[in-house]
XYZ file of C-alpha atoms in Angstrom:
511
model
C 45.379 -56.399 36.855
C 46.791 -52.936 36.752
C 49.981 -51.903 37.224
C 50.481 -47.768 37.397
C 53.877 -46.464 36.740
C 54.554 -42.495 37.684
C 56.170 -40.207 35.220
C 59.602 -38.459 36.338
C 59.679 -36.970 39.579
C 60.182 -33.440 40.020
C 58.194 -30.834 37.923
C 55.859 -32.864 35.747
C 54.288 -30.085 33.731
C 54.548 -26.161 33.693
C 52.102 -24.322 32.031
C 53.414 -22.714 28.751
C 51.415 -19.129 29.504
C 54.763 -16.700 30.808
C 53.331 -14.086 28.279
C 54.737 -10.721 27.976
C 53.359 -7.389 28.871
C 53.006 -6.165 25.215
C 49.858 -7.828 24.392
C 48.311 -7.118 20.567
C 44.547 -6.747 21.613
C 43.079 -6.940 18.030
C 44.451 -10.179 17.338
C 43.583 -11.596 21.150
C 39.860 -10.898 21.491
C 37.528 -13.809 20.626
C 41.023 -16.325 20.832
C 40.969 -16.006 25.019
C 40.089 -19.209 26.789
C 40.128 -20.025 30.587
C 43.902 -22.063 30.899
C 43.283 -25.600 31.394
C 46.589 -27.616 32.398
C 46.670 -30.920 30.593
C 49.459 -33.544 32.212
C 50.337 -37.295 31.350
C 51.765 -37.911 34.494
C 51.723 -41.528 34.904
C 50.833 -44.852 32.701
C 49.296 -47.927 33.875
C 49.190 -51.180 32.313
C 46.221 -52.466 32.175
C 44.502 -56.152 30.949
C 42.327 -55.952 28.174
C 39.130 -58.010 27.008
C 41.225 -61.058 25.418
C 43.348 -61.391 28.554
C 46.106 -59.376 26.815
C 47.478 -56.109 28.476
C 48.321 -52.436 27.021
C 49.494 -49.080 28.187
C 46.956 -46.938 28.879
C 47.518 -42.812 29.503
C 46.102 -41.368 32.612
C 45.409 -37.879 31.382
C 45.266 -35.378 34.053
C 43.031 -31.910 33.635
C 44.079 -29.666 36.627
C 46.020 -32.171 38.431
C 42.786 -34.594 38.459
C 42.681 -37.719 36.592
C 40.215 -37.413 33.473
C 40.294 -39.751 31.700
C 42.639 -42.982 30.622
C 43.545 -43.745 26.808
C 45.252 -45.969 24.775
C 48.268 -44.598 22.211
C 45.901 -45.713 19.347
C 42.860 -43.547 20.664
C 45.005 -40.489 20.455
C 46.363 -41.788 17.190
C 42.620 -41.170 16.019
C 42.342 -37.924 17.178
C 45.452 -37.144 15.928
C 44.301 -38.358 11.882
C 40.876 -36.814 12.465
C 42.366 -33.680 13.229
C 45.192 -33.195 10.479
C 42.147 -34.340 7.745
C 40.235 -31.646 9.231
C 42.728 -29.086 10.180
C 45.820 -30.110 7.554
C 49.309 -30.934 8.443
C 50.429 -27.449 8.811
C 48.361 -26.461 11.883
C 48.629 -29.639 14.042
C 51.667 -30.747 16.309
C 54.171 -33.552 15.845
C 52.964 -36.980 17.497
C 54.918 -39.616 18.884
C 55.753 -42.164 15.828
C 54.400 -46.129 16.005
C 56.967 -48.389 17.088
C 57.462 -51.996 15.294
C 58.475 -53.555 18.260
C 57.177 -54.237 21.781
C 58.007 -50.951 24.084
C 60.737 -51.231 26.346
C 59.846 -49.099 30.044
C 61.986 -46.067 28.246
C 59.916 -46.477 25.356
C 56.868 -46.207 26.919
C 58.266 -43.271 29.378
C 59.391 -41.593 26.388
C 56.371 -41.792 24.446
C 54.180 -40.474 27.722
C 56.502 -36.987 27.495
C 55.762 -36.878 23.759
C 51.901 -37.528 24.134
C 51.958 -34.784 26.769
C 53.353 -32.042 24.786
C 51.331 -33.459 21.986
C 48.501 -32.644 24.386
C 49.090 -29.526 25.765
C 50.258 -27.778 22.413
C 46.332 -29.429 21.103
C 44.744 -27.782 24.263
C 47.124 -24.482 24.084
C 46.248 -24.070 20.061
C 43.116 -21.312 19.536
C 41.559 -23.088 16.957
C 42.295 -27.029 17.788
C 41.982 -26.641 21.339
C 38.344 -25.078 21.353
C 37.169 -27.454 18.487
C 34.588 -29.917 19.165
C 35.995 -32.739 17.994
C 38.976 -31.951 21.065
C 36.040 -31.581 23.637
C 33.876 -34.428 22.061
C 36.876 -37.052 22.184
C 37.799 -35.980 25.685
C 34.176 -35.999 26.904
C 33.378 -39.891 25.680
C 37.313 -41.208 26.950
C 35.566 -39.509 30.508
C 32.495 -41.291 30.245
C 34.264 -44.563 28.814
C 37.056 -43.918 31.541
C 34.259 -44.302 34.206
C 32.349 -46.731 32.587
C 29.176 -44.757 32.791
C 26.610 -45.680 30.233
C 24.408 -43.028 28.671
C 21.388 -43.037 30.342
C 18.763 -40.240 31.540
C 19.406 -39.295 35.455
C 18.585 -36.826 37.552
C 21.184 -34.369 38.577
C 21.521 -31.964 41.471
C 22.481 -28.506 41.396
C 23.095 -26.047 44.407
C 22.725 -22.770 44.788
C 24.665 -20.214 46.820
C 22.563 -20.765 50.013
C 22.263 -24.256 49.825
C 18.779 -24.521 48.034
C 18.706 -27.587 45.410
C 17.382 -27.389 41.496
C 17.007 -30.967 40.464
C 17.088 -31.228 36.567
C 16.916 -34.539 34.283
C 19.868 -34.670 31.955
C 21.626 -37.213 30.428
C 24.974 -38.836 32.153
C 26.587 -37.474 29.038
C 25.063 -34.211 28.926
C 28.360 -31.216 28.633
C 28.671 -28.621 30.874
C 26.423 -26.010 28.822
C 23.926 -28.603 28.398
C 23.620 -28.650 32.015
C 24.171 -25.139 32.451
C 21.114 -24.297 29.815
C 18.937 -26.995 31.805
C 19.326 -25.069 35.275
C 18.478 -22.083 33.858
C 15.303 -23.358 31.862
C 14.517 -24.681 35.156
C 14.939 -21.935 37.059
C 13.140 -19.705 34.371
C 16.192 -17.529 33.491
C 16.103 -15.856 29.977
C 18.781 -17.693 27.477
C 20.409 -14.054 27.244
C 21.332 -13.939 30.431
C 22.529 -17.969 31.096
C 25.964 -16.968 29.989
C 26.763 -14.635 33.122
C 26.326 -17.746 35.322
C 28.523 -20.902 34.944
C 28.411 -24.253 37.060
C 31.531 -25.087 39.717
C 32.552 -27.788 40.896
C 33.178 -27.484 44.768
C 33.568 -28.868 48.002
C 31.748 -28.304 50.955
C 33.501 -28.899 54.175
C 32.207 -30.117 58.069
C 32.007 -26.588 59.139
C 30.203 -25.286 56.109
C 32.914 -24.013 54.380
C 33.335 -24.136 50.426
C 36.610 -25.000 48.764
C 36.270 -24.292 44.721
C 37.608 -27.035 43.048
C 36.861 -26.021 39.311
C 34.931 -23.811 36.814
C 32.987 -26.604 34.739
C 34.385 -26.372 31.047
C 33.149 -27.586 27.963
C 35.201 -31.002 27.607
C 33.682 -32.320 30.642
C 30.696 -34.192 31.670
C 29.167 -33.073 34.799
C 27.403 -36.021 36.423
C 30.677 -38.158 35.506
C 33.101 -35.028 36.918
C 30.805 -35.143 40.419
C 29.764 -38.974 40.581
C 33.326 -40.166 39.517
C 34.673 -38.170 43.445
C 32.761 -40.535 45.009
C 31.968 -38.285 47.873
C 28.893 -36.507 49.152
C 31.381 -33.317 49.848
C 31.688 -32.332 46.199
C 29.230 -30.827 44.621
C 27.999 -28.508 41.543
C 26.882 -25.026 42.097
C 25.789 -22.500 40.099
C 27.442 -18.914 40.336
C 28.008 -15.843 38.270
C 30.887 -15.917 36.292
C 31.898 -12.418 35.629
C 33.977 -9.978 37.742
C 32.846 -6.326 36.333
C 29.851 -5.199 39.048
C 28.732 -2.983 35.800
C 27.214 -6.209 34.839
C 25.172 -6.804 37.552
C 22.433 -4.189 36.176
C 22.175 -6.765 33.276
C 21.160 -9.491 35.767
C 19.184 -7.546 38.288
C 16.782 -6.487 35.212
C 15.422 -9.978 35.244
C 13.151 -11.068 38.749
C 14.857 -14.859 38.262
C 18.666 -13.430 38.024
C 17.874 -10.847 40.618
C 17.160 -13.297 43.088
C 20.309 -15.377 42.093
C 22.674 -11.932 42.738
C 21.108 -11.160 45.497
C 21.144 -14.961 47.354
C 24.971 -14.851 46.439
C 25.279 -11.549 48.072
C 23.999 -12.901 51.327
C 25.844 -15.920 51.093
C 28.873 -14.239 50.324
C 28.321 -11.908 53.684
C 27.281 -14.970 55.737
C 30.632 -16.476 54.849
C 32.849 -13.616 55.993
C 33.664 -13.292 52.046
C 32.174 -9.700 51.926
C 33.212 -8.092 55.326
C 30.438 -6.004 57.039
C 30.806 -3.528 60.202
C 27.817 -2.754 62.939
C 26.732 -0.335 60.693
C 26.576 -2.166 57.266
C 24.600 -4.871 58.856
C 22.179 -2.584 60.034
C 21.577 -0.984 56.589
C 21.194 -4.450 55.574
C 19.439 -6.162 58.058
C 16.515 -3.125 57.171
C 16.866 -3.831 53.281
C 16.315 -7.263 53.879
C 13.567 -7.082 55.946
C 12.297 -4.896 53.199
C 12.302 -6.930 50.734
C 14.691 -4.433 48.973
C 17.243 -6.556 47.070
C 18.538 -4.212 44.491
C 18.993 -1.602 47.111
C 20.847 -4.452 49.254
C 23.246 -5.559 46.189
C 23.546 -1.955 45.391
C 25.116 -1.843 49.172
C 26.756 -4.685 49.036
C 28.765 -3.321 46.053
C 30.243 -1.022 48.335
C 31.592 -3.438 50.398
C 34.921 -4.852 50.605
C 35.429 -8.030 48.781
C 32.038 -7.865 47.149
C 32.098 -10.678 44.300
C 35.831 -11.749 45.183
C 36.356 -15.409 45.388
C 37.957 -16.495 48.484
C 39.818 -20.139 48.637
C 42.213 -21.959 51.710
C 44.759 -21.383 53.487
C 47.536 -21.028 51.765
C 51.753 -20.339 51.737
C 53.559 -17.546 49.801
C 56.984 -16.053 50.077
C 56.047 -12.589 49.586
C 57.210 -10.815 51.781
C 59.343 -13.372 52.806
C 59.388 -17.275 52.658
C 56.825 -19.463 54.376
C 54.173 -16.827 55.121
C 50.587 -17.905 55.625
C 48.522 -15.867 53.603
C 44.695 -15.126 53.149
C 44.341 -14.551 49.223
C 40.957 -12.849 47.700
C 40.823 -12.507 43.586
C 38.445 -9.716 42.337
C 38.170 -6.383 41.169
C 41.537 -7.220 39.009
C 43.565 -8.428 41.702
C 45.066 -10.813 44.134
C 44.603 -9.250 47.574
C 46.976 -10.555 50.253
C 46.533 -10.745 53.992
C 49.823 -11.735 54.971
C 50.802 -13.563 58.452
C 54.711 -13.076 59.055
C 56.269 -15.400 61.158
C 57.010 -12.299 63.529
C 52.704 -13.015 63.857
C 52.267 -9.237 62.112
C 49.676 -9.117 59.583
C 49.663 -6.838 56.525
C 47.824 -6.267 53.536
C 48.205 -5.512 49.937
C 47.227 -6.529 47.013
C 48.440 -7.119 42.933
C 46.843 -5.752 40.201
C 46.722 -7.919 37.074
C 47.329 -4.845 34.636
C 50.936 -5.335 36.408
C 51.732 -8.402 36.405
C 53.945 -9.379 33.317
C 53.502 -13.035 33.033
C 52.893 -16.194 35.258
C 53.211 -19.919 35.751
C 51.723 -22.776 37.105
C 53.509 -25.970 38.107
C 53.015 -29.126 39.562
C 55.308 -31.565 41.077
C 55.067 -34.936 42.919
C 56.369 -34.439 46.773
C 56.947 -38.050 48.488
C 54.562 -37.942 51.971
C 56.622 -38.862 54.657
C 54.984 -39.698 58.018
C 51.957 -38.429 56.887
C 53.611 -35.221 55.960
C 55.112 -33.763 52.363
C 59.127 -33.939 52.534
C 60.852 -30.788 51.202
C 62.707 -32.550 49.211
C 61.333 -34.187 45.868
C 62.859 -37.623 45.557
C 61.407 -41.194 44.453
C 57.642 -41.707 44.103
C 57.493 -45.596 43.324
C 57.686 -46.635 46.468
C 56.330 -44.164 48.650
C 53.206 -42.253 48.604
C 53.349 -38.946 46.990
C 51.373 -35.903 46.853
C 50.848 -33.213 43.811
C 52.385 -29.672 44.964
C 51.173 -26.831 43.017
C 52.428 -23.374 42.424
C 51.187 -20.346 40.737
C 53.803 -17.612 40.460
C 53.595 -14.511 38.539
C 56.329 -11.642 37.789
C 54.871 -8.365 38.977
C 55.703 -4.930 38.700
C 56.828 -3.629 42.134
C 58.127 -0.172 41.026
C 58.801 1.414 37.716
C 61.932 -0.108 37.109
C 61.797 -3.296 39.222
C 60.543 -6.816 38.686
C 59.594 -9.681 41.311
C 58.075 -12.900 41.296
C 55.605 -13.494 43.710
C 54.639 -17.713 44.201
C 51.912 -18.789 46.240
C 51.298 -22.969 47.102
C 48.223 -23.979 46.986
C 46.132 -26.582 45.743
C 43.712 -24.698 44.286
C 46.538 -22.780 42.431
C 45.076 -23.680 39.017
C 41.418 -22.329 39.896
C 43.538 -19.189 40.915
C 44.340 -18.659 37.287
C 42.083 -19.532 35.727
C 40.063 -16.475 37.996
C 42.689 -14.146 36.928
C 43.099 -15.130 33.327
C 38.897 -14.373 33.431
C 39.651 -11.184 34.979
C 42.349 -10.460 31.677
C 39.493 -11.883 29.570
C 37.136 -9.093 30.578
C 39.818 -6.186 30.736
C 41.196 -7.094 26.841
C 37.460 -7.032 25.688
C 36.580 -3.642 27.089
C 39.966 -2.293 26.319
C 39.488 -3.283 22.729
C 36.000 -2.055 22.290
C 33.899 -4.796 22.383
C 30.946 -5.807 24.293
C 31.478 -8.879 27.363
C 27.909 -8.895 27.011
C 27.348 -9.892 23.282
C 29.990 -12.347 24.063
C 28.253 -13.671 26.862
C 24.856 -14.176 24.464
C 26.795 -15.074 21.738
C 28.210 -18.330 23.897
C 25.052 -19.398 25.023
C 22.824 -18.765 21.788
C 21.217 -21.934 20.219
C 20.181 -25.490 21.206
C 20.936 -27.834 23.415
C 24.775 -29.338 21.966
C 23.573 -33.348 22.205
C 24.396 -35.468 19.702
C 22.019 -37.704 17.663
C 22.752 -40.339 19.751
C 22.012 -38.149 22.666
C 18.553 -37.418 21.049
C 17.718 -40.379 21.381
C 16.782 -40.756 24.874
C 14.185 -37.883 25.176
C 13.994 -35.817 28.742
C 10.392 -34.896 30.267
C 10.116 -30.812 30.030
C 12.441 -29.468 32.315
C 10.240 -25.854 32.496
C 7.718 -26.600 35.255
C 4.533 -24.739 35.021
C 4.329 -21.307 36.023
C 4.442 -21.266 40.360
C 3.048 -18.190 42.165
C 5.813 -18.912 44.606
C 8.520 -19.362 42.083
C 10.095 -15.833 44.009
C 10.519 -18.191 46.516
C 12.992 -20.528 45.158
C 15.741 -17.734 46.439
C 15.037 -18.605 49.916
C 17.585 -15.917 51.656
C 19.343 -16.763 55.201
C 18.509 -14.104 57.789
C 21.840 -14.524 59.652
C 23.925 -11.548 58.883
C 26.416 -11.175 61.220
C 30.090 -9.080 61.627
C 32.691 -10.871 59.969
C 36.055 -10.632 60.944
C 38.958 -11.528 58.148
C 38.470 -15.385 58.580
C 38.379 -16.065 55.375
C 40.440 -17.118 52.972
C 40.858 -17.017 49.063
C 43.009 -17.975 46.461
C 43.886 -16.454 42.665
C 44.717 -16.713 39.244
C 47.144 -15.174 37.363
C 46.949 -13.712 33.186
C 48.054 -12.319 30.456
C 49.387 -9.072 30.960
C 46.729 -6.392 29.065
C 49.186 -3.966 27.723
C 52.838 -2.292 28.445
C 51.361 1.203 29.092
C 48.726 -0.257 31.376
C 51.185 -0.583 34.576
C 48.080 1.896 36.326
C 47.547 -0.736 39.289
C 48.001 0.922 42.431
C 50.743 -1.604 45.139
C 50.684 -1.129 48.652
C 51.397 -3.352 51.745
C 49.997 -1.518 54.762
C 53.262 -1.667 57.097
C 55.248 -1.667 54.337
C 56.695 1.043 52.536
C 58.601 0.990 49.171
C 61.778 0.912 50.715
C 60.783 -2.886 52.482
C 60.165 -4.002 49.807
């Protein structure tokens, strides 16, 4: 029997991250993670082994259900971490109560165990500690009742191709990540420019990005728990700087990953090509010439954006459909007014001064979302999502600019990336010591891991292994069909307002 009771309607979390332009790089560098948006949006109670029943906590990671706990689980997390981390550091938790919990009670406590959550996940040093990402990895496992067992797991690559690796079902993100790339013969130093994603291919061929993997997650339960051949994991690079690319292209094995994106990207419509691009390129791939090809296809426009759905914004005005692309340090809009007049523009992050994301439940009514948020317990609801950030239209003039989406979380979390790389250059330091820093040692298994021992996942050296990059010939002219969505991040620094706004159409006095 289980019974699931939603939290208040309305706005069920916003993410604490409205940061201010004046950002003090020293102290930020090597404290920057991607933001992950932890919610306790509902309880259900649920019948336990003895016939009795309990509350259990459906914790929410992006939106998605991760995993379910009981108050005393996080009661143990809490204890191991003020032994480990003292009383000072860690945030207040909801207090045992004597007596059975009254609905209130137990609605009360879910609000407290949220913000006990998020101020864990939002906290440099507790949030990135393993004993965070361990607990949360074994309630996902235990959540999907999943036993540990070897398994072989299937990861894509941009054009399709499949690497097959053995891993265990709970095997973390960057011990899947380091298996891949073993497999595919990439060095270690360069495994940290790719990452995995979880993503959804549609009928047409289409691919919707769901999520970057992260670290408190277990990949075959994330994919196996959907259910559904039309998610799946694929391996990408995960930086936005092109400068980087030189890193990768150095190896033969990362070369051919760069370069199979690049066509992918282009066969998408993600990279746009004219007549006489796609001749250039058509010769350089019939050449065989793939750093020459990237090299072109650096020139292009949108080369290593991200593009997501459709998606509604009220920039310039309410209700407009919008095509959104994040890259290069910015959200670039291709706006549809309702007058059917297109424009484009785009936001650089350098001026945006802070941003939001929130969620909130919208009942479905006739198999559409009303615009009005009212009672979810007897009707079925849907999760709205907004990412809105404050930018800097001229020098003395401040606007926010929302865009609804689902995918509004994997929009920041591309921007806040984009901030990531832009603080760590601006500061001095080296993206690509970080990068080999991150993905430096063994495999992260536990003992009890260990104990179930994989076969070698390094085949013996093929003469074809080249090869495993098998590139699509079918580069065509795109049009602007496609469609992305962004992030939004910490501002870099008060001085740094350099990013250039303009809405073809549009002049300063529109806007």
């Amino acid at each position: 029997m289980i019974t699931q009771v939603k939290g208040i309607v309305g706005t069920n979390w916003t993410t604490d991250c409205c940061n201010r332009a004046n950002v003090n790089l020293s102290s930020s560098v090597g404290h920057l993670k991607s933001k992950m948006h932890f919610s306790i949006p509902e309880t259900e109670v649920r019948s336990g082994e003895n016939g009795s029943t309990y509350v259990a906590y459906n914790i929410h990671v992006n939106g998605v259900l991760h995993c379910r706990v009981r108050y005393s689980q996080l009661l143990g997390l809490h204890e191991q971490i003020k032994k480990e981390h003292g009383n000072n550091l860690v945030p207040a938790f909801p207090p045992k109560k004597i007596f059975t919990l009254t609905p209130n009670d137990v609605e009360q406590r879910r609000e407290q165990l949220e913000k006990y959550m998020q101020a864990v996940r939002q906290d440099p040093m507790l949030g990135a500690s393993e004993m965070f990402n361990s607990f949360l990895r074994k309630a996902q496992q235990e959540t999907q009742q999943i036993p540990t067992e070897e398994v072989p797991l299937e990861i894509y690559l941009s054009n399709g191709q499949k690497v097959e690796v053995n891993i265990l079902t709970s095997d973390q993100t960057e011990d899947v990540l380091e298996a891949v790339a073993s497999k595919l013969d990439l060095p270690d130093e360069l495994v940290g420019y790719f990452s995995l994603f979880l993503v959804r291919e549609g009928v047409d061929g289409g691919l919707t990005f769901v999520r970057k993997l992260q670290e408190f997650e277990l990949p075959y339960v994330s994919v196996t728990s959907l259910r559904s051949s039309e998610f799946h994991i694929i391996l990408r690079k995960s930086y936005w700087d092109t400068a980087y690319d030189s890193d990768v292209m150095d190896n033969r094995v990362g070369l051919n990953l760069l370069y199979t994106q690049t066509v992918s990207d282009i066969d998408r419509g993600w990279i746009l090509v004219n007549k006489d691009q796609h001749r250039q390129l058509k010769s350089l791939q019939e050449k065989g010439s793939k750093k020459e090809f990237i090299r072109l296809g650096q020139t292009l426009k949108y080369f290593g954006y991200i593009k997501f759905d459709p998606c509604v914004t009220d920039f310039p005005e309410k209700g407009c459909h919008v095509i959104v692309s994040a890259g290069n340090n910015e959200l670039n809009f291709q706006v549809k007014l309702p007058n059917e007049q297109m424009k484009e523009g785009s936001f650089k992050v350098t001026r945006m001064r802070c941003w939001r994301v929130t969620s909130s439940q919208v009942p479905v009514v006739n198999g559409s979302s009303s615009p009005t948020p009212g009672p979810c317990s007897s009707a079925k609801c849907e999760v709205k999502l907004e990412l809105a950030f404050e930018y800097l239209m001229s020098k003395d003039r401040l606007q926010w600019v929302t865009i609804t989406s689902p995918q509004a979380i994997m929009m920041s979390i591309c921007l806040q990336s984009m901030v990531d790389e832009l603080m760590v250059k601006k500061s001095g330091g080296s993206i690509k010591k970080m990068l080999r820093k991150r993905h430096n040692g063994p495999l992260h298994r536990s003992e009890s891991q260990q104990a179930v021992k994989s076969p070698p996942l390094l085949d013996s050296p093929d003469p074809n292994r080249d090869q495993i990059v098998k590139l699509s010939t079918k580069l065509s002219s795109v049009s602007l069909r496609g469609i992305s969505a962004s992030n939004s991040a910490n501002d870099i620094s008060g001085n740094d307002f350099h990013g250039n706004y303009a809405f073809e159409g549009i002049g300063d006095d529109d806007l």
